Amino acid sequence: NPNNSEQLSEEELQESISGGERVLIEKEEISGENLGFQTEKEKGVAAMAAGDNAAAVIHFEQALSYYKNAPETRIYLNNARAGQQNPDNKYTIAVAVPLTNDLPAAQGMLRGVAQAQNRINESGGINGVLLSVKIVNDYGQKTFATQIADLIADESDVLGLVGHHYSSVTLAAEKTYKEKGLPNITLGTATD
């Protein structure tokens, strides 16, 4: 956990969210050494951070040619394409996953979101508007849930949220989402 504290620092909060301008999954679960994938992914992220969607598309496509099943990279590619097509007209949702403490579960959720995003965007979007996704590391910890919920809800372009993986985190964040009017869909079940 970050700093083993009850609160995330401002820097940790900002490093918890990305639409493609920052790598959140530092080490993909790839069998064997695959430097080409990582290099191209990092170049794509640098291009997104610089606002160069066209270059980001090229680098993310190249990264995915090495490893097709990388959900973070797939989401970032779709985001770069959406930004390239019409940067001012896209729908954005957030997906909150436990990247820090349960990478396999997080990647499973991200694969589902990436697949849905891909299908929506390849079919022309929602009434012609492409879908963009922001990935949020919720650390899988209910102690950080309110801070993470505030972070997501305060993103002015985010229309809704998919997540969290753990029911305890969903329940801890629920009040914040209701207060801020942010719709959320959880993939788990809660007993409350």
PDB file of C-alpha atoms in Angstrom, residues 100-184:
ATOM      1  CA  THR A 100      -1.703  -2.647  -6.786  1.00  0.00           C
ATOM      2  CA  ASN A 101      -2.879  -5.669  -4.860  1.00  0.00           C
ATOM      3  CA  ASP A 102      -4.720  -7.908  -7.368  1.00  0.00           C
ATOM      4  CA  LEU A 103      -3.288  -7.449 -10.861  1.00  0.00           C
ATOM      5  CA  PRO A 104      -4.917 -10.592 -12.346  1.00  0.00           C
ATOM      6  CA  ALA A 105      -8.397  -9.445 -11.234  1.00  0.00           C
ATOM      7  CA  ALA A 106      -7.675  -5.901 -12.436  1.00  0.00           C
ATOM      8  CA  GLN A 107      -6.506  -7.120 -15.822  1.00  0.00           C
ATOM      9  CA  GLY A 108      -9.588  -9.330 -16.147  1.00  0.00           C
ATOM     10  CA  MET A 109     -11.846  -6.341 -15.562  1.00  0.00           C
ATOM     11  CA  LEU A 110      -9.796  -4.198 -17.932  1.00  0.00           C
ATOM     12  CA  ARG A 111      -9.975  -6.856 -20.654  1.00  0.00           C
ATOM     13  CA  GLY A 112     -13.767  -6.810 -20.453  1.00  0.00           C
ATOM     14  CA  VAL A 113     -13.904  -3.012 -20.585  1.00  0.00           C
ATOM     15  CA  ALA A 114     -11.361  -2.917 -23.436  1.00  0.00           C
ATOM     16  CA  GLN A 115     -13.395  -5.434 -25.418  1.00  0.00           C
ATOM     17  CA  ALA A 116     -16.617  -3.458 -24.916  1.00  0.00           C
ATOM     18  CA  GLN A 117     -14.884  -0.173 -25.784  1.00  0.00           C
ATOM     19  CA  ASN A 118     -13.398  -1.763 -28.893  1.00  0.00           C
ATOM     20  CA  ARG A 119     -16.781  -3.077 -30.076  1.00  0.00           C
ATOM     21  CA  ILE A 120     -18.524   0.238 -29.450  1.00  0.00           C
ATOM     22  CA  ASN A 121     -15.860   2.285 -31.218  1.00  0.00           C
ATOM     23  CA  GLU A 122     -15.430  -0.106 -34.153  1.00  0.00           C
ATOM     24  CA  SER A 123     -19.172   0.078 -34.799  1.00  0.00           C
ATOM     25  CA  GLY A 124     -19.028   3.880 -35.007  1.00  0.00           C
ATOM     26  CA  GLY A 125     -19.470   4.771 -31.352  1.00  0.00           C
ATOM     27  CA  ILE A 126     -22.625   5.828 -29.553  1.00  0.00           C
ATOM     28  CA  ASN A 127     -24.582   7.948 -32.039  1.00  0.00           C
ATOM     29  CA  GLY A 128     -21.261   8.637 -33.757  1.00  0.00           C
ATOM     30  CA  VAL A 129     -19.404   9.570 -30.555  1.00  0.00           C
ATOM     31  CA  LEU A 130     -16.486   7.332 -29.580  1.00  0.00           C
ATOM     32  CA  LEU A 131     -15.948   5.989 -26.066  1.00  0.00           C
ATOM     33  CA  SER A 132     -12.863   6.899 -24.048  1.00  0.00           C
ATOM     34  CA  VAL A 133     -11.878   5.139 -20.815  1.00  0.00           C
ATOM     35  CA  LYS A 134      -9.869   6.384 -17.839  1.00  0.00           C
ATOM     36  CA  ILE A 135      -8.263   3.646 -15.770  1.00  0.00           C
ATOM     37  CA  VAL A 136      -8.134   4.209 -12.012  1.00  0.00           C
ATOM     38  CA  ASN A 137      -6.068   2.211  -9.547  1.00  0.00           C
ATOM     39  CA  ASP A 138      -8.263   1.948  -6.458  1.00  0.00           C
ATOM     40  CA  TYR A 139      -5.575  -0.080  -4.635  1.00  0.00           C
ATOM     41  CA  GLY A 140      -8.276  -2.588  -3.658  1.00  0.00           C
ATOM     42  CA  GLN A 141      -8.490  -0.834  -0.301  1.00  0.00           C
ATOM     43  CA  LYS A 142     -11.640   0.545   1.278  1.00  0.00           C
ATOM     44  CA  THR A 143      -9.476   2.946   3.323  1.00  0.00           C
ATOM     45  CA  PHE A 144      -8.764   4.868   0.101  1.00  0.00           C
ATOM     46  CA  ALA A 145     -12.258   4.492  -1.398  1.00  0.00           C
ATOM     47  CA  THR A 146     -13.573   7.966  -0.579  1.00  0.00           C
ATOM     48  CA  GLN A 147     -10.437   9.672  -1.914  1.00  0.00           C
ATOM     49  CA  ILE A 148     -10.566   7.597  -5.102  1.00  0.00           C
ATOM     50  CA  ALA A 149     -14.308   8.235  -5.482  1.00  0.00           C
ATOM     51  CA  ASP A 150     -13.729  11.990  -5.106  1.00  0.00           C
ATOM     52  CA  LEU A 151     -10.928  11.833  -7.673  1.00  0.00           C
ATOM     53  CA  ILE A 152     -13.145  10.050 -10.221  1.00  0.00           C
ATOM     54  CA  ALA A 153     -16.231  12.181  -9.569  1.00  0.00           C
ATOM     55  CA  ASP A 154     -14.197  15.392  -9.886  1.00  0.00           C
ATOM     56  CA  GLU A 155     -12.996  14.443 -13.384  1.00  0.00           C
ATOM     57  CA  SER A 156     -15.319  16.745 -15.340  1.00  0.00           C
ATOM     58  CA  ASP A 157     -15.419  14.556 -18.453  1.00  0.00           C
ATOM     59  CA  VAL A 158     -16.251  11.263 -16.691  1.00  0.00           C
ATOM     60  CA  LEU A 159     -19.900  10.321 -17.204  1.00  0.00           C
ATOM     61  CA  GLY A 160     -19.924   7.106 -15.174  1.00  0.00           C
ATOM     62  CA  LEU A 161     -17.862   4.397 -13.534  1.00  0.00           C
ATOM     63  CA  VAL A 162     -17.344   0.673 -13.902  1.00  0.00           C
ATOM     64  CA  GLY A 163     -15.950  -0.810 -10.692  1.00  0.00           C
ATOM     65  CA  HIS A 164     -14.795  -1.556  -8.094  1.00  0.00           C
ATOM     66  CA  HIS A 165     -13.639  -5.173  -7.941  1.00  0.00           C
ATOM     67  CA  TYR A 166     -14.125  -5.566  -4.199  1.00  0.00           C
ATOM     68  CA  SER A 167     -17.548  -5.061  -2.635  1.00  0.00           C
ATOM     69  CA  SER A 168     -15.989  -3.425   0.425  1.00  0.00           C
ATOM     70  CA  VAL A 169     -14.469  -0.707  -1.770  1.00  0.00           C
ATOM     71  CA  THR A 170     -17.737  -0.217  -3.682  1.00  0.00           C
ATOM     72  CA  LEU A 171     -19.706   0.143  -0.454  1.00  0.00           C
ATOM     73  CA  ALA A 172     -17.163   2.578   1.003  1.00  0.00           C
ATOM     74  CA  ALA A 173     -17.273   4.753  -2.146  1.00  0.00           C
ATOM     75  CA  GLU A 174     -21.021   4.516  -2.786  1.00  0.00           C
ATOM     76  CA  LYS A 175     -22.033   7.566  -0.709  1.00  0.00           C
ATOM     77  CA  THR A 176     -19.565   9.789  -2.576  1.00  0.00           C
ATOM     78  CA  TYR A 177     -20.866   8.661  -5.976  1.00  0.00           C
ATOM     79  CA  LYS A 178     -24.463   9.305  -4.890  1.00  0.00           C
ATOM     80  CA  GLU A 179     -23.629  12.743  -3.489  1.00  0.00           C
ATOM     81  CA  LYS A 180     -21.777  13.746  -6.653  1.00  0.00           C
ATOM     82  CA  GLY A 181     -24.340  12.192  -9.012  1.00  0.00           C
ATOM     83  CA  LEU A 182     -21.923   9.792 -10.696  1.00  0.00           C
ATOM     84  CA  PRO A 183     -23.573   6.592 -11.957  1.00  0.00           C
ATOM     85  CA  ASN A 184     -21.608   3.429 -11.259  1.00  0.00           C
TER      86      ASN A 184
END
